[in-house]
PDB file of C-alpha atoms in Angstrom:
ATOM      1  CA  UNK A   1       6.859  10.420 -52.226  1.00  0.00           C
ATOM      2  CA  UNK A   2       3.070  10.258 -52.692  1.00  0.00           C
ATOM      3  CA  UNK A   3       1.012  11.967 -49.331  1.00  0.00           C
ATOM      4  CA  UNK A   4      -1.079   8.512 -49.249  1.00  0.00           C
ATOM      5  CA  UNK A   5       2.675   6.924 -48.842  1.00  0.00           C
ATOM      6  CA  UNK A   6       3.374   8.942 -46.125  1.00  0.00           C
ATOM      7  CA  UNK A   7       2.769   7.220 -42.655  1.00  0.00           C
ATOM      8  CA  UNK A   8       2.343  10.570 -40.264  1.00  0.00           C
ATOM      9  CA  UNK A   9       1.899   8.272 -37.305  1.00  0.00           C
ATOM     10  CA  UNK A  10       5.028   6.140 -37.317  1.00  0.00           C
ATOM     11  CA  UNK A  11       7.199   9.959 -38.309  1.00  0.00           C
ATOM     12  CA  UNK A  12       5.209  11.533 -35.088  1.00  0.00           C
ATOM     13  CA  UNK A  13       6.426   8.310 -32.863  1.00  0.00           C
ATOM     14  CA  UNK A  14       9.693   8.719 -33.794  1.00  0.00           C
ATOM     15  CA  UNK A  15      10.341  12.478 -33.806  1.00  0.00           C
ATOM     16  CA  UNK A  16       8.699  11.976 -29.848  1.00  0.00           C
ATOM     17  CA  UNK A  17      11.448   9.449 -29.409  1.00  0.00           C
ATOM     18  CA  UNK A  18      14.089  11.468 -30.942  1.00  0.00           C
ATOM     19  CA  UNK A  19      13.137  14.512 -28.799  1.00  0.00           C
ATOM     20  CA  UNK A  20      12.904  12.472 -25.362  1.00  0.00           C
ATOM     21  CA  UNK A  21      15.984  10.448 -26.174  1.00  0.00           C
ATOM     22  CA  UNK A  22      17.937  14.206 -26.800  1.00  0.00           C
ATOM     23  CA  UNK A  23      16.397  15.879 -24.024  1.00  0.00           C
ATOM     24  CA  UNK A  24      17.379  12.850 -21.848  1.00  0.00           C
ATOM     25  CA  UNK A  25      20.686  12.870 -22.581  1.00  0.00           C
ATOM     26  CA  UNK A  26      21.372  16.405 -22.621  1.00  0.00           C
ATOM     27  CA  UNK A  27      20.520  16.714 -18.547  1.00  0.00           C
ATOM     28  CA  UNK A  28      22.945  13.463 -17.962  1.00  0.00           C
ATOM     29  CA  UNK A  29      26.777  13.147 -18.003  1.00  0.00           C
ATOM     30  CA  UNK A  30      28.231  10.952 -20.703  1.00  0.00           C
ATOM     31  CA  UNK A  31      29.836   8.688 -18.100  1.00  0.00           C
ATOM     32  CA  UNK A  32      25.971   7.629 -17.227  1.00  0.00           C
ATOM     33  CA  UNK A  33      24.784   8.465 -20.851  1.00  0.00           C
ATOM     34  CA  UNK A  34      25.046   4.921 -22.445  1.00  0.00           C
ATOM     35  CA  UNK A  35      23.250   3.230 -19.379  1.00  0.00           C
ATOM     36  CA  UNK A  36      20.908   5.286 -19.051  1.00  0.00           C
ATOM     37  CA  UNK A  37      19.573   5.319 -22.633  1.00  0.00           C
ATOM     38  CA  UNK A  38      19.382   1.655 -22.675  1.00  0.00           C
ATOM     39  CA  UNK A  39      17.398   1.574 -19.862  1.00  0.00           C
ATOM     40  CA  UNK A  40      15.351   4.111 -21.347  1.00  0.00           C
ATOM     41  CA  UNK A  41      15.139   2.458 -24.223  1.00  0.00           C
ATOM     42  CA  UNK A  42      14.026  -0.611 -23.119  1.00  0.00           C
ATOM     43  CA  UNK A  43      11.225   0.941 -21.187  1.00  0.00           C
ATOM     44  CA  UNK A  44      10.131   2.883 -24.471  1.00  0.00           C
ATOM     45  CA  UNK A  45      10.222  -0.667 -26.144  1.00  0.00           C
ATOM     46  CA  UNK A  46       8.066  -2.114 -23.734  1.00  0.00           C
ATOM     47  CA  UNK A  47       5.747   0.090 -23.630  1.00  0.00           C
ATOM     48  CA  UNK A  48       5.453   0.508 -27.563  1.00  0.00           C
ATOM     49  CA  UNK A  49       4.748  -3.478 -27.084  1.00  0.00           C
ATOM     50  CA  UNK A  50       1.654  -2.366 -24.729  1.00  0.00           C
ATOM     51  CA  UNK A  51       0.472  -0.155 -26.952  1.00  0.00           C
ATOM     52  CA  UNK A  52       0.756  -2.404 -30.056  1.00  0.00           C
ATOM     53  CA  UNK A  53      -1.125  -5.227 -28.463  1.00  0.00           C
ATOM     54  CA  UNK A  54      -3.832  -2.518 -27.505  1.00  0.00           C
ATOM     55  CA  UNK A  55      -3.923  -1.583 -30.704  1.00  0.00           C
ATOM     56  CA  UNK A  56      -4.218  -5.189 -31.839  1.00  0.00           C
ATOM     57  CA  UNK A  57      -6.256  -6.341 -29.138  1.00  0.00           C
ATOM     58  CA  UNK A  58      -8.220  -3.846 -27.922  1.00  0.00           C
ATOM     59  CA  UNK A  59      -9.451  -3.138 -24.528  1.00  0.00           C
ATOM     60  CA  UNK A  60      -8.843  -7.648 -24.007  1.00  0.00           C
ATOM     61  CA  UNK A  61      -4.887  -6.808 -23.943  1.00  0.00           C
ATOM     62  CA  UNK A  62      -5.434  -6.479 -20.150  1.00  0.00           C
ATOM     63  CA  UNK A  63      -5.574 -10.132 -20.178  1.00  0.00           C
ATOM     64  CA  UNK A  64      -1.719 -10.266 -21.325  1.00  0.00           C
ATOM     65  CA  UNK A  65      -0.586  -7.952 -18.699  1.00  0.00           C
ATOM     66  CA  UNK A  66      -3.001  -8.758 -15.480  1.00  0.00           C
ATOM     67  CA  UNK A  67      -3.334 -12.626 -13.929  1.00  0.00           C
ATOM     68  CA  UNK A  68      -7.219 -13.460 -13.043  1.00  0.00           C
ATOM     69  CA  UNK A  69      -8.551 -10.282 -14.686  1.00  0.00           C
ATOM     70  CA  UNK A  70     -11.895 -11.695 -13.992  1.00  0.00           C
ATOM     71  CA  UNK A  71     -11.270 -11.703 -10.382  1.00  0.00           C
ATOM     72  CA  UNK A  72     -11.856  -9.501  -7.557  1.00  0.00           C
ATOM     73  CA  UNK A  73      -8.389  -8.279  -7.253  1.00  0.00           C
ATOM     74  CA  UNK A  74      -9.242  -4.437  -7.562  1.00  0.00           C
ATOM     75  CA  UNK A  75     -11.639  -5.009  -4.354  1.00  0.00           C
ATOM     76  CA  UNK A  76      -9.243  -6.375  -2.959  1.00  0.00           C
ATOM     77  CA  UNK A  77      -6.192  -4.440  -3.486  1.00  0.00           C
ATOM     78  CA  UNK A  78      -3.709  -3.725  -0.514  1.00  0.00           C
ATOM     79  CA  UNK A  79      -5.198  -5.753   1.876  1.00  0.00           C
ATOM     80  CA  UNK A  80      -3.561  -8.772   1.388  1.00  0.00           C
ATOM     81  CA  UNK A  81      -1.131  -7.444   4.049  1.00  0.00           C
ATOM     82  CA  UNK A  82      -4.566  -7.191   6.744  1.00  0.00           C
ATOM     83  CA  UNK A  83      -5.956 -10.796   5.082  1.00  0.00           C
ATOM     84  CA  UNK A  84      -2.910 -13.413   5.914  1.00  0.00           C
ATOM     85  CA  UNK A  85      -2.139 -11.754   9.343  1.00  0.00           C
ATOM     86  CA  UNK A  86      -2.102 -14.271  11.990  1.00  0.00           C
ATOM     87  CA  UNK A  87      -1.115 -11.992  14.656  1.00  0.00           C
ATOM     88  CA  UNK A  88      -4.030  -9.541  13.717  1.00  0.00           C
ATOM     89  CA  UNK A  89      -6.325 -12.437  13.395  1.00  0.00           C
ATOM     90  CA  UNK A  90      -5.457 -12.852  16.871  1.00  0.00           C
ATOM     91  CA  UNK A  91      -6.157  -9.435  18.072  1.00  0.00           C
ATOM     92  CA  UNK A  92      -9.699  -9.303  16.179  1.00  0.00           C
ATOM     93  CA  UNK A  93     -10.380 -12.712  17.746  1.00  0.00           C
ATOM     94  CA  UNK A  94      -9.531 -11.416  21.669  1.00  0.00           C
ATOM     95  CA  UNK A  95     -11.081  -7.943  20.820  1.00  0.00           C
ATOM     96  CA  UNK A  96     -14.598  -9.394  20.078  1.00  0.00           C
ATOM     97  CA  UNK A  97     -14.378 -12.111  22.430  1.00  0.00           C
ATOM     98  CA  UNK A  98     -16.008 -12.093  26.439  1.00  0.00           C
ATOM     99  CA  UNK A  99     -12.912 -11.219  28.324  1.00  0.00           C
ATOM    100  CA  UNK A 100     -12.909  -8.461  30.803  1.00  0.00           C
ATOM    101  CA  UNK A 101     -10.608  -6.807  29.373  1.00  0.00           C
ATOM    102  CA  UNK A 102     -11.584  -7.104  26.314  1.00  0.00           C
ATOM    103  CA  UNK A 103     -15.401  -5.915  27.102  1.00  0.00           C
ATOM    104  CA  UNK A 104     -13.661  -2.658  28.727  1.00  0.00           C
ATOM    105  CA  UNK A 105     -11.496  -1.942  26.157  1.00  0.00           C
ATOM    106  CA  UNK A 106     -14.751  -2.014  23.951  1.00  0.00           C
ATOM    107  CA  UNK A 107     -16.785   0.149  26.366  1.00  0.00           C
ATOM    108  CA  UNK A 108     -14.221   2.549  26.371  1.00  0.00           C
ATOM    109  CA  UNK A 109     -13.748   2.718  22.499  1.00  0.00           C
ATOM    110  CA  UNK A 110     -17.704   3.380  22.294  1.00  0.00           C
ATOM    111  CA  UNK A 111     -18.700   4.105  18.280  1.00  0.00           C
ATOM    112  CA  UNK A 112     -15.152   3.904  17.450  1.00  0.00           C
ATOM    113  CA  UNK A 113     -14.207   1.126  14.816  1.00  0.00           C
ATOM    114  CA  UNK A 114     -13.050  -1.977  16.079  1.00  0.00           C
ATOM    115  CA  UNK A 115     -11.867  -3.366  13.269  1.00  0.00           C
ATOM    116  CA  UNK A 116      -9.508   0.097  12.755  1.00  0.00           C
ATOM    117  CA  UNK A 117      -8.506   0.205  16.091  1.00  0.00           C
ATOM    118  CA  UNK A 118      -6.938  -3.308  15.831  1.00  0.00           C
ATOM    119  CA  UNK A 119      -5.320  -2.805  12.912  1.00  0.00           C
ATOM    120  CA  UNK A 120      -3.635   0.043  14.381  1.00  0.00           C
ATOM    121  CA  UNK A 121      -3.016  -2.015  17.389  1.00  0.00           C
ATOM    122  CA  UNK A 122      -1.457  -4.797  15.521  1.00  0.00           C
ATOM    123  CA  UNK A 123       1.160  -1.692  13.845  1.00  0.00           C
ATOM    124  CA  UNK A 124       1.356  -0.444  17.573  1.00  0.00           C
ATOM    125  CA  UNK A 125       2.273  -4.198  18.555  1.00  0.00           C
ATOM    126  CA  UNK A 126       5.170  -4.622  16.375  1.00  0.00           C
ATOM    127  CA  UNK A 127       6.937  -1.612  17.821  1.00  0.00           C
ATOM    128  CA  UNK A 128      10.161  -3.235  19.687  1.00  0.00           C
ATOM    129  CA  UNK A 129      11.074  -0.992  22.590  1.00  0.00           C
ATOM    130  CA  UNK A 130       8.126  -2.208  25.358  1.00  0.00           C
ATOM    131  CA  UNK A 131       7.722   1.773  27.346  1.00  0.00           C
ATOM    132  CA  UNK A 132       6.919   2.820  23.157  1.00  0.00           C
ATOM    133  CA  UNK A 133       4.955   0.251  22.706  1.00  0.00           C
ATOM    134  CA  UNK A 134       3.239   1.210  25.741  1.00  0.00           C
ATOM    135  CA  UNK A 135       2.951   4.359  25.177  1.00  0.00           C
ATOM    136  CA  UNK A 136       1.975   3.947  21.445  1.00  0.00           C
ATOM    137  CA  UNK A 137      -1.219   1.676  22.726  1.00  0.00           C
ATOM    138  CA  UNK A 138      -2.167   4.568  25.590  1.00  0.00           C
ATOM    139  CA  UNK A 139      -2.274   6.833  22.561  1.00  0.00           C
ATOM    140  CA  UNK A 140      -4.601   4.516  20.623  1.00  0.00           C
ATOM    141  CA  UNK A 141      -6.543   4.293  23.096  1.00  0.00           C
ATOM    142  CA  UNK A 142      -6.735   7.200  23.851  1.00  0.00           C
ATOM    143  CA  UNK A 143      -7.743   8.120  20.404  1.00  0.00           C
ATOM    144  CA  UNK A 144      -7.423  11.859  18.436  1.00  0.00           C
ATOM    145  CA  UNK A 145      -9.173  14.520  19.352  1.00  0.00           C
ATOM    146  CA  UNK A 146     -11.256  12.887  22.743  1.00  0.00           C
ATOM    147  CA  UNK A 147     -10.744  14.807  25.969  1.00  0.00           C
ATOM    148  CA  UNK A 148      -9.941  11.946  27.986  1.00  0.00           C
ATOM    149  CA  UNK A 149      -7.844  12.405  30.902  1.00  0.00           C
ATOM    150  CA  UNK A 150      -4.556  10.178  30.101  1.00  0.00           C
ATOM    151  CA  UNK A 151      -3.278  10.234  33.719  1.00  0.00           C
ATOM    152  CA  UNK A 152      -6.334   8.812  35.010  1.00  0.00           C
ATOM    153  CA  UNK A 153      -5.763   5.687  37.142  1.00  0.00           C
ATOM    154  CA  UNK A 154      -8.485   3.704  35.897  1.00  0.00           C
ATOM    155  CA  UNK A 155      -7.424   4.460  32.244  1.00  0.00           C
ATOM    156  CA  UNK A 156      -3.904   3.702  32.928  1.00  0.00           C
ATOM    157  CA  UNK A 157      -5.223   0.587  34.191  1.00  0.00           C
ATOM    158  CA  UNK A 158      -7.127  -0.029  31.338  1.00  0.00           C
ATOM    159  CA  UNK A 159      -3.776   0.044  29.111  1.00  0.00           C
ATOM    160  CA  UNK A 160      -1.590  -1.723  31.344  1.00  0.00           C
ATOM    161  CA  UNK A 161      -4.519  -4.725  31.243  1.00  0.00           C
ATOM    162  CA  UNK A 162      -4.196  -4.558  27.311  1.00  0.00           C
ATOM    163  CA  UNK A 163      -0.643  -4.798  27.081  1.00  0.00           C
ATOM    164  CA  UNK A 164      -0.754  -7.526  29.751  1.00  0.00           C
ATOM    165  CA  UNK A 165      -3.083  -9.040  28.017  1.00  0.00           C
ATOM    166  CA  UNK A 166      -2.004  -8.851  24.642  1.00  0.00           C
ATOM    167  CA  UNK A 167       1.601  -9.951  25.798  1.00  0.00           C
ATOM    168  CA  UNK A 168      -0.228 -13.647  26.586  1.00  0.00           C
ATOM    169  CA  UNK A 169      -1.796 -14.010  23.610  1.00  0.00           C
ATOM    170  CA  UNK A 170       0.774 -12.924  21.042  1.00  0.00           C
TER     171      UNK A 170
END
């Protein structure tokens, strides 16, 4: 065989798949084995597909794998569960809004995000049992690390409006 013959690259890529396919097998029972390595092997397919067409393709085989590549869809990443919420919509909507309640619960929070303290208010919402829920939103509103006095009548007050108030709106 002439060295110019020789195709380094396609003996490297195999010996790698020899030596994962082995060592793969050798940690599994043979009852799983056969499974297992198909599985495996369609995943090493796959991704020997990727890296042909990035090969072929270059860095524009992102448009085979990712819809609207063009788009804004790293930006926006993970919030499409915050985006379509109605019931957070709703919160944002009574949080900003001129009702007593409302303007207290904003005095109180001070510099504090509004915007995070309704998302977490919307996850504190969706709690089932009502005396967790309640004590969930105290805690929110309460926040981490403030020296507020939790037993204090007008604070309690200021909950027990929230969850009243919440209650007719959601």
């Amino acid at each position: 065989m002439n060295f110019q013959e020789f195709d380094i690259s396609g003996l490297c890529s195999s010996l790698y798949t020899y030596v994962l396919i082995r060592a793969f097998m050798a940690n599994k029972r043979e009852t799983h084995c056969n499974n297992q390595v198909d599985t495996f092997a369609e995943a090493l397919a796959t991704a020997r597909q990727m890296q042909q067409n990035w090969l072929t393709y270059g860095v524009d085989f992102v448009n085979i794998y990712v819809e609207d590549v063009e788009g804004d869809w790293l930006e926006s990443w993970g919030h499409d569960e915050i985006l379509g919420n109605f019931q957070l919509d709703t919160i944002k909507e009574f949080l900003v809004s001129n009702d007593s309640v409302a303007v207290k619960v904003r005095q109180h929070l001070g510099e504090r995000s509004l915007f995070d303290f309704a998302v977490n208010l919307d996850e504190s919402w969706r709690i089932y049992e009502t005396n967790d829920r309640l004590s969930a939103v105290k805690n929110l509103l309460a926040g981490e690390g403030n020296s507020i006095d939790t037993d204090d009548i007008r604070f309690l007050d200021l909950v027990n409006s929230l969850v009243v108030k919440l209650a007719e709106i959601l």
